[in-house]
Tab-separated table of C-alpha atoms and ligand atoms in Angstrom:
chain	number	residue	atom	x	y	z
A	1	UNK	CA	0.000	0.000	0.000
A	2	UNK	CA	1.155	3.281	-0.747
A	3	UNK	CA	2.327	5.668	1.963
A	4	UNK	CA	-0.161	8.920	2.421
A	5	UNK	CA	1.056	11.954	1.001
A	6	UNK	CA	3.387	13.689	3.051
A	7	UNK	CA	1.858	17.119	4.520
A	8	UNK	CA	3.663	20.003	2.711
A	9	UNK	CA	3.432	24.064	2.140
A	10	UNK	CA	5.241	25.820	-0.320
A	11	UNK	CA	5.649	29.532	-0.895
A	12	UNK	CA	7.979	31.390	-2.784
A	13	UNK	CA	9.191	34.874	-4.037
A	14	UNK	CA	11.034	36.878	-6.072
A	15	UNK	CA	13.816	39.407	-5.753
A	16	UNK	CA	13.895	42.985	-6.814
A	17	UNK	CA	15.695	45.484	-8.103
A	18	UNK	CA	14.990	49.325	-6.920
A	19	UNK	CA	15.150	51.674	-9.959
A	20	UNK	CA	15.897	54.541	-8.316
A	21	UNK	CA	14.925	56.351	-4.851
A	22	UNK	CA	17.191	54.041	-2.203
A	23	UNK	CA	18.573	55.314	0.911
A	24	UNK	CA	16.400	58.457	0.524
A	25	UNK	CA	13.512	56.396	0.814
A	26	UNK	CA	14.104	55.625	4.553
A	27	UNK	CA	13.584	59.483	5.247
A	28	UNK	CA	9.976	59.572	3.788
A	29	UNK	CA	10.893	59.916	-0.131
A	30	UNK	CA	9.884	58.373	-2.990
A	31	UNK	CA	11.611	55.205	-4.583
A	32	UNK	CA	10.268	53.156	-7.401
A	33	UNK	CA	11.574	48.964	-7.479
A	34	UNK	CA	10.433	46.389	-9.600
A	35	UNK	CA	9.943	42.974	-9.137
A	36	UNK	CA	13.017	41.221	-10.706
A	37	UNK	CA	11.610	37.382	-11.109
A	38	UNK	CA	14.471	35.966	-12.868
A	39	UNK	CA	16.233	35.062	-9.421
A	40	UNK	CA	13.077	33.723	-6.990
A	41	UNK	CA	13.384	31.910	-3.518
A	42	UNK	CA	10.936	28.680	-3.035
A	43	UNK	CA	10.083	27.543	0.678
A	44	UNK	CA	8.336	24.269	1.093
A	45	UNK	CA	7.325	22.884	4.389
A	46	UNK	CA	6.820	19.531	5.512
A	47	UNK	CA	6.727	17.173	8.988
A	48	UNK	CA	10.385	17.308	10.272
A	49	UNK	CA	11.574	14.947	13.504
A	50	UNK	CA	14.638	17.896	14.521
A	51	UNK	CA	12.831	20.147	15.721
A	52	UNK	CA	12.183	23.339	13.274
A	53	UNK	CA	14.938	22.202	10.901
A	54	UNK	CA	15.981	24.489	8.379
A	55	UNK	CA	18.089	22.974	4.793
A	56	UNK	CA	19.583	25.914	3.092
A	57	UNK	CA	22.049	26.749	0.819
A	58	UNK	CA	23.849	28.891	2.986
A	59	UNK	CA	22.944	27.291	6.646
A	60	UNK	CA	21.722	23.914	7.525
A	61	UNK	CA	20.924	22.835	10.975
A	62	UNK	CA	17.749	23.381	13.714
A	63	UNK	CA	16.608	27.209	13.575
A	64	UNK	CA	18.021	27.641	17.048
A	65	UNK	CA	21.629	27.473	15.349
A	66	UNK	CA	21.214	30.047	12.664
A	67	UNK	CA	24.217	32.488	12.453
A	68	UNK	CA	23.909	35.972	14.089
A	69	UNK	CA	23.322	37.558	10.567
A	70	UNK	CA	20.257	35.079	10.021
A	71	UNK	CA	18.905	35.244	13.574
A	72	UNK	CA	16.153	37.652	11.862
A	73	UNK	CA	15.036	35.055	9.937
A	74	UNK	CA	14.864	32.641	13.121
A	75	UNK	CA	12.557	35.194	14.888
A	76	UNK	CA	10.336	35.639	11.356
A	77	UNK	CA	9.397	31.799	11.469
A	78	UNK	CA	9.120	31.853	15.479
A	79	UNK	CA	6.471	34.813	15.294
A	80	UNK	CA	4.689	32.868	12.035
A	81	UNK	CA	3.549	30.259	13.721
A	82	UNK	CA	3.178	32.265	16.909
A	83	UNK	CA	0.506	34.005	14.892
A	84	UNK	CA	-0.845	30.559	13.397
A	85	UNK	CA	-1.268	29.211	16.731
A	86	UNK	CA	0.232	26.248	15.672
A	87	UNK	CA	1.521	24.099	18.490
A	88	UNK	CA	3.651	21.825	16.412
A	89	UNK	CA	7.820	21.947	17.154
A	90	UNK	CA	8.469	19.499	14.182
A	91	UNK	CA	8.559	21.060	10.834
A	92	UNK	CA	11.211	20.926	8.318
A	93	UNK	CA	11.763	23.903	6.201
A	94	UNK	CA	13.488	23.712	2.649
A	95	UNK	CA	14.956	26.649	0.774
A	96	UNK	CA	15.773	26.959	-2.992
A	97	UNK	CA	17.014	29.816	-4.179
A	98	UNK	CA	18.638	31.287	-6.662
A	99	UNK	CA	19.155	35.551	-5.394
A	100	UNK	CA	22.547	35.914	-4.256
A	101	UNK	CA	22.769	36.912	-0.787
A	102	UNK	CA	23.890	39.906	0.208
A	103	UNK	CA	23.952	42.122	-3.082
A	104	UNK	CA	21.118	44.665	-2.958
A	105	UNK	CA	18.502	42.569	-4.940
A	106	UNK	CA	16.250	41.569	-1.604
A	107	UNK	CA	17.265	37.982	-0.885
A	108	UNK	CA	16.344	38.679	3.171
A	109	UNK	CA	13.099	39.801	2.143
A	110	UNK	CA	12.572	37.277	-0.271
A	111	UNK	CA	13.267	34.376	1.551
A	112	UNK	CA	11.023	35.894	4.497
A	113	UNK	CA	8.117	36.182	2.334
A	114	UNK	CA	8.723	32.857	0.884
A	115	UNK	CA	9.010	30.828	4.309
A	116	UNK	CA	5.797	33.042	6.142
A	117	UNK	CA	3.718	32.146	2.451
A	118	UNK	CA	5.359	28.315	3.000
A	119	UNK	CA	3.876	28.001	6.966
A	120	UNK	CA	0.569	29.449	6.009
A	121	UNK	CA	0.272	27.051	3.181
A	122	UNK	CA	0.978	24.355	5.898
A	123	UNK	CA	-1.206	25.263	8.315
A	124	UNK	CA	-3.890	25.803	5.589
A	125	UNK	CA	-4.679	29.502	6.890
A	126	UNK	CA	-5.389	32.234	4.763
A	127	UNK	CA	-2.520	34.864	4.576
A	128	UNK	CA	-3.400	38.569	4.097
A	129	UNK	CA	-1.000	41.409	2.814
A	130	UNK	CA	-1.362	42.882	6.031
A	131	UNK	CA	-0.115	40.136	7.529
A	132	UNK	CA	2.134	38.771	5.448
A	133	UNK	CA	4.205	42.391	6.149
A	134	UNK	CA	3.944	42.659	9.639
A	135	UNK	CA	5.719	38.928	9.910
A	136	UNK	CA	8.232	39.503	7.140
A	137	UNK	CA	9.031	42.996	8.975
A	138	UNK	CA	10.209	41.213	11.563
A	139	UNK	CA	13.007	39.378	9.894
A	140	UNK	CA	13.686	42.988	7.874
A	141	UNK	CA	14.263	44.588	11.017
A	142	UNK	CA	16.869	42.721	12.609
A	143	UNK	CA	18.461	42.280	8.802
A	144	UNK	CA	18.567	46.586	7.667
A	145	UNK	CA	17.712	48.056	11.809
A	146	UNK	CA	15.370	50.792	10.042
A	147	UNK	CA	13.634	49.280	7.077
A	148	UNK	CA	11.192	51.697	5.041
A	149	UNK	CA	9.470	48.123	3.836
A	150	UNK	CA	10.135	48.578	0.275
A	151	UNK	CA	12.215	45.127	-0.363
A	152	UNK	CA	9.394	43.417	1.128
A	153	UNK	CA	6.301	44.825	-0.379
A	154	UNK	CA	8.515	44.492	-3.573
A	155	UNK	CA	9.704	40.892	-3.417
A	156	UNK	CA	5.633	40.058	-2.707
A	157	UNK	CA	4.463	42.372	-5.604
A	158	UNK	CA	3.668	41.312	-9.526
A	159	UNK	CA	3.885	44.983	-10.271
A	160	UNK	CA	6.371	47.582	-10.157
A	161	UNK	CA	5.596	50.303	-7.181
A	162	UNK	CA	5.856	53.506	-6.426
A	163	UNK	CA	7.226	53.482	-2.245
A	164	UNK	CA	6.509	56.095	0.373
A	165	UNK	CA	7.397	54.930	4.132
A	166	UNK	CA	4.409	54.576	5.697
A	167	UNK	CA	1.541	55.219	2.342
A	168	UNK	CA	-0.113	52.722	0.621
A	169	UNK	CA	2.159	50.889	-2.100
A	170	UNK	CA	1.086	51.664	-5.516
A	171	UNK	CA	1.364	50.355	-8.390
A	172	UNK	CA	3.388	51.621	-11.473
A	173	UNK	CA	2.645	51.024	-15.250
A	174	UNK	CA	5.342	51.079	-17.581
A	175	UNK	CA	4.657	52.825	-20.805
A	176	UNK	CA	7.322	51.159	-22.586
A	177	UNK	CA	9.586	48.044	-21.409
A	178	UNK	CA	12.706	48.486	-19.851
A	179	UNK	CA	15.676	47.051	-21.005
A	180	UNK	CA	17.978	46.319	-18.031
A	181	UNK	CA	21.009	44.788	-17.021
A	182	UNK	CA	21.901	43.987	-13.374
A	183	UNK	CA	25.689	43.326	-12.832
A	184	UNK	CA	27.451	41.681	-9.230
A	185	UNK	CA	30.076	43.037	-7.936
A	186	UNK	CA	30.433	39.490	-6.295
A	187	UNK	CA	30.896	41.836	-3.023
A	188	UNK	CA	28.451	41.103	0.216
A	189	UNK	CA	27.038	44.142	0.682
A	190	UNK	CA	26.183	45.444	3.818
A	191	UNK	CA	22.988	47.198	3.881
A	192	UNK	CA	22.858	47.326	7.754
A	193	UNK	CA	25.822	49.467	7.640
A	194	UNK	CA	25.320	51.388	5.175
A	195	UNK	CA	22.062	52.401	5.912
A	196	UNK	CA	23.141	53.083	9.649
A	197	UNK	CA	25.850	55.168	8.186
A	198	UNK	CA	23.474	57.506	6.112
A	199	UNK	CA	21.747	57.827	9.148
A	200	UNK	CA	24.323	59.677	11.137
A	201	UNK	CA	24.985	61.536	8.845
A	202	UNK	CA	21.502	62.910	8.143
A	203	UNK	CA	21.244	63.213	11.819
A	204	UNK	CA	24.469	65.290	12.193
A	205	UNK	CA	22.523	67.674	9.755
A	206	UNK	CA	25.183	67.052	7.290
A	207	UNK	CA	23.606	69.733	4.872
A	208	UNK	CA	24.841	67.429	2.313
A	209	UNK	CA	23.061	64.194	3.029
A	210	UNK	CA	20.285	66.108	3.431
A	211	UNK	CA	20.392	67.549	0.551
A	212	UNK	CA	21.868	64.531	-1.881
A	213	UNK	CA	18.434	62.619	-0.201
A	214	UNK	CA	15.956	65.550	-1.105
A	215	UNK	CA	17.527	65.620	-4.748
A	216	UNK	CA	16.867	61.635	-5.053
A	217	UNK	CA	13.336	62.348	-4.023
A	218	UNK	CA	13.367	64.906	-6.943
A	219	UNK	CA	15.002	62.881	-9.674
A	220	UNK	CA	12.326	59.774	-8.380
A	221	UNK	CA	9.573	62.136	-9.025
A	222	UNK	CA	11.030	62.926	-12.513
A	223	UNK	CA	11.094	58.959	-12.911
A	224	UNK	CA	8.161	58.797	-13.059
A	225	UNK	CA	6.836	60.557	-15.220
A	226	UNK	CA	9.338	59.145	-17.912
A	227	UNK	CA	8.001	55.767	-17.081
A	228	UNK	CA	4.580	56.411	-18.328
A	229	UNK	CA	5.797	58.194	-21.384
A	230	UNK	CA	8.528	57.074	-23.819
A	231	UNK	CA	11.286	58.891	-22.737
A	232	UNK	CA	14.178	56.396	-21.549
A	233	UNK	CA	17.126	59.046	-22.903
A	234	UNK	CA	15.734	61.245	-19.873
A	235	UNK	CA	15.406	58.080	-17.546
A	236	UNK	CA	19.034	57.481	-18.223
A	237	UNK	CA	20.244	60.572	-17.432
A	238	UNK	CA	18.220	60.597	-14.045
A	239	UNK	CA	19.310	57.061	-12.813
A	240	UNK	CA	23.285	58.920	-13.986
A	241	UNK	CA	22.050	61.705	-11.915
A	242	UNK	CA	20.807	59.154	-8.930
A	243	UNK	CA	24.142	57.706	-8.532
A	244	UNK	CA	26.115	60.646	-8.191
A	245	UNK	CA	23.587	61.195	-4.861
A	246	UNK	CA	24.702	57.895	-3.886
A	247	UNK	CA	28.110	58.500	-4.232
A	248	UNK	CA	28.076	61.974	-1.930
A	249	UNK	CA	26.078	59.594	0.481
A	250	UNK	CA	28.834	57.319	1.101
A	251	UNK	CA	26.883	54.515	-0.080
A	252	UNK	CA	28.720	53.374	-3.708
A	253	UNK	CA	32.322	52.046	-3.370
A	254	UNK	CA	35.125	51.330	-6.035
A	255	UNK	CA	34.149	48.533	-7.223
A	256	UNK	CA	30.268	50.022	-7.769
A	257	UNK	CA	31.815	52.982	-9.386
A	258	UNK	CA	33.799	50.953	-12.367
A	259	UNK	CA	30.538	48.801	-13.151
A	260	UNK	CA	28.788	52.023	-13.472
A	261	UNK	CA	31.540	53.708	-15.431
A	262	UNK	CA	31.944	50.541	-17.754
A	263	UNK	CA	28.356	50.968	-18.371
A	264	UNK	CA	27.867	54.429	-19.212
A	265	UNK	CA	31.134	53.897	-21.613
A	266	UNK	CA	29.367	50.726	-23.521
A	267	UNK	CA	26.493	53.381	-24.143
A	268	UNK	CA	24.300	52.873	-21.153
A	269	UNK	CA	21.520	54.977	-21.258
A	270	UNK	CA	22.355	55.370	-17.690
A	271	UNK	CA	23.351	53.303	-14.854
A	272	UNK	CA	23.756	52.975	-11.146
A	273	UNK	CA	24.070	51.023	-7.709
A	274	UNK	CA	21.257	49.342	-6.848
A	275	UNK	CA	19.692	48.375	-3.037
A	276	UNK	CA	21.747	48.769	0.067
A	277	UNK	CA	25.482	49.664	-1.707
A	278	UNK	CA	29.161	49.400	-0.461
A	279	UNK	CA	29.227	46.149	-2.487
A	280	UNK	CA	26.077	44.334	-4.099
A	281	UNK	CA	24.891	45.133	-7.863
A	282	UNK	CA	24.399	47.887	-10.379
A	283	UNK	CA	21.782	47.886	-12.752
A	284	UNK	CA	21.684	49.336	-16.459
A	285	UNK	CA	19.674	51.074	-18.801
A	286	UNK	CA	19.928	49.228	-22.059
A	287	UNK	CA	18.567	50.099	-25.837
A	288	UNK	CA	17.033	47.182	-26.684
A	289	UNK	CA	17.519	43.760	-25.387
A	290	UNK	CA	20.951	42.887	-28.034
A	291	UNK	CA	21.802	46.205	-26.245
A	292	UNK	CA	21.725	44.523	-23.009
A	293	UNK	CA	23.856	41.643	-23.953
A	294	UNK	CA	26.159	43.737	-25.211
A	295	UNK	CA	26.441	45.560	-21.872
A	296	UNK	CA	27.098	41.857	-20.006
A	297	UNK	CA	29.915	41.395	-21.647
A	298	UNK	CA	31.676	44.906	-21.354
A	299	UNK	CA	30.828	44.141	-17.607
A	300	UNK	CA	32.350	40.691	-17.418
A	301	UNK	CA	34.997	42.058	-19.207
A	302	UNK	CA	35.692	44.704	-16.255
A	303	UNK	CA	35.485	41.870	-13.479
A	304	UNK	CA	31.478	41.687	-13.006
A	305	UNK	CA	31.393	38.176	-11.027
A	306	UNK	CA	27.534	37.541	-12.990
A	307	UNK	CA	25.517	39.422	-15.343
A	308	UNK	CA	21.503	39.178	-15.905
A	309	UNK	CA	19.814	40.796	-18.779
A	310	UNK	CA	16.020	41.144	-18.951
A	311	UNK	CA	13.246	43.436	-19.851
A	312	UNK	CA	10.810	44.268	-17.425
A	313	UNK	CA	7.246	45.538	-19.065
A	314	UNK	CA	3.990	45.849	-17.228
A	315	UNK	CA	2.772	42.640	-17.797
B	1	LIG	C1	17.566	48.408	0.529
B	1	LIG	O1	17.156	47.542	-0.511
B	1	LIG	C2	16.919	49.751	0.364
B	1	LIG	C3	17.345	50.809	1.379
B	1	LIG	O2	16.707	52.017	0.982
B	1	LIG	C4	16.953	50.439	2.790
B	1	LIG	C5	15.440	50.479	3.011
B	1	LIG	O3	14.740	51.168	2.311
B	1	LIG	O4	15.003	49.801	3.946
B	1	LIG	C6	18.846	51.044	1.349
């Protein structure tokens, strides 16, 4: 006789990229992301016998193990099935992913969303947005100290959206598609830092941060409004224009800085770090998609560690 099907929950979700508006964000700007599903993050849950077990790429062992730097994630799964009521100890939690860690594209978020969608699939309880946030905020916290939220309402989003701390998300419809490439530095980045960093700063009333954040905000707003018309020479010039910000922030780094550079020189319509900084990923704006190709290998040929080329449209 056959055995009975084993009990199981899967969730998953996908990275992001933010297009412009980081950093600034976290001090009640605007930033637009997009939902980057070419590198995703499946969780699928099933009866364990070790306690809450956890096989990972990059940990395996019982949750009460997990390394400092994934302790958020620990607490995420611990306040789940707080909030599911669910008395069972013995679960076994499987991650597949494919979002480098570490590089600005929202694998902590990701994976968050993926394992909270994963329990509630499980437990066979219905999971709403507000929810889903409020758990994944959690592991976001201990990961970034002051998140604004935009990784995670962007890794759990089919659309692109426009972010203000605090307002309802909302989504963004591209006029025309966008031709992108996203290039690793093969650096960790450290967003906890970094962001920390800006912070100081901003609360030294460095006239400069303040002002570099308020002229994001600006060039966000002008974003925009190229992305519902046709006008990706101008969106070029303001994710250019965007970097520069990031650079007098303290937030890009040598490394960032050549990718960029490399870019703009293999006729980039514009280019610039993307996420947290100080090591992580740039991003591209391309021609056409043979444009974008192009681009990956001027990039490899400058010491990118990986490349990924992909339009993003609406649909
Ligand atoms: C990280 O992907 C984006 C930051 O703006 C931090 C945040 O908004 O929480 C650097």
């Amino acid at each position: 006789m056959m055995p009975p099907p084993q009990r199981q929950g899967v969730g998953s979700a996908h990275s992001k990229l933010i297009l412009i508006g980081e950093h600034a964000v976290v001090y009640g700007q605007p930033a637009i992301a997009l939902p980057f599903p070419l590198l995703n993050v499946t969780s699928t849950v099933e009866n364990g016998n070790n306690g809450i077990y956890l096989t990972s790429e990059f940990f395996t062992g019982p949750i009460s193990n997990l390394p400092n730097q994934l302790k958020g994630i620990g607490m995420c799964i611990f306040e789940t099935l707080d909030k599911l009521q669910a008395p069972t100890k013995e679960l076994h939690i499987r991650l597949v992913s494919n979002i480098p860690i570490g590089r600005g594209l929202g694998s902590s978020a990701a994976i968050a969303v993926a394992i909270v969608r994963s329990l509630f699939s499980y437990f066979e309880q219905k999971l709403s947005r507000q929810t889903l946030m409020s758990l994944v905020h959690v592991a976001e916290t201990y990961a970034h100290g002051n998140p604004s939220g935009i990784d995670m309402a962007c890794v759990s989003s089919t659309k692109p959206i426009w972010f203000e701390k605090g307002e309802e998300v909302v989504p963004i419809h591209l006029a025309q598609p966008l031709h992108l490439l996203v290039a690793d530095t093969g650096r960790v980045g450290d967003t906890w830092s970094a962001v920390t960093a800006v912070r100081k700063s901003y609360l030294s009333k460095n006239t400069g941060t303040k002002a570099s954040i308020e002229r994001l905000g600006a060039l966000t707003i002008k974003a925009r409004e190229n992305l519902a018309g046709d006008q990706s020479m101008e969106l070029g010039r303001l994710l250019n224009a965007a970097h520069e910000e990031l650079v007098n922030i303290g937030v890009s780094d040598e490394g960032l800085d050549q990718l960029v550079k490399a870019a703009q020189q293999a006729g980039a319509l514009g280019a610039k770090l993307t996420g947290g900084g100080r090591g992580g990923c740039i991003l591209a704006l391309a021609h056409n998609q043979n444009h974008a190709e192009e681009l990956s290998q001027a990039l490899l040929d400058v010491g990118a560690q990986q490349t990924w080329a992909c339009t993003l449209s609406s649909e």
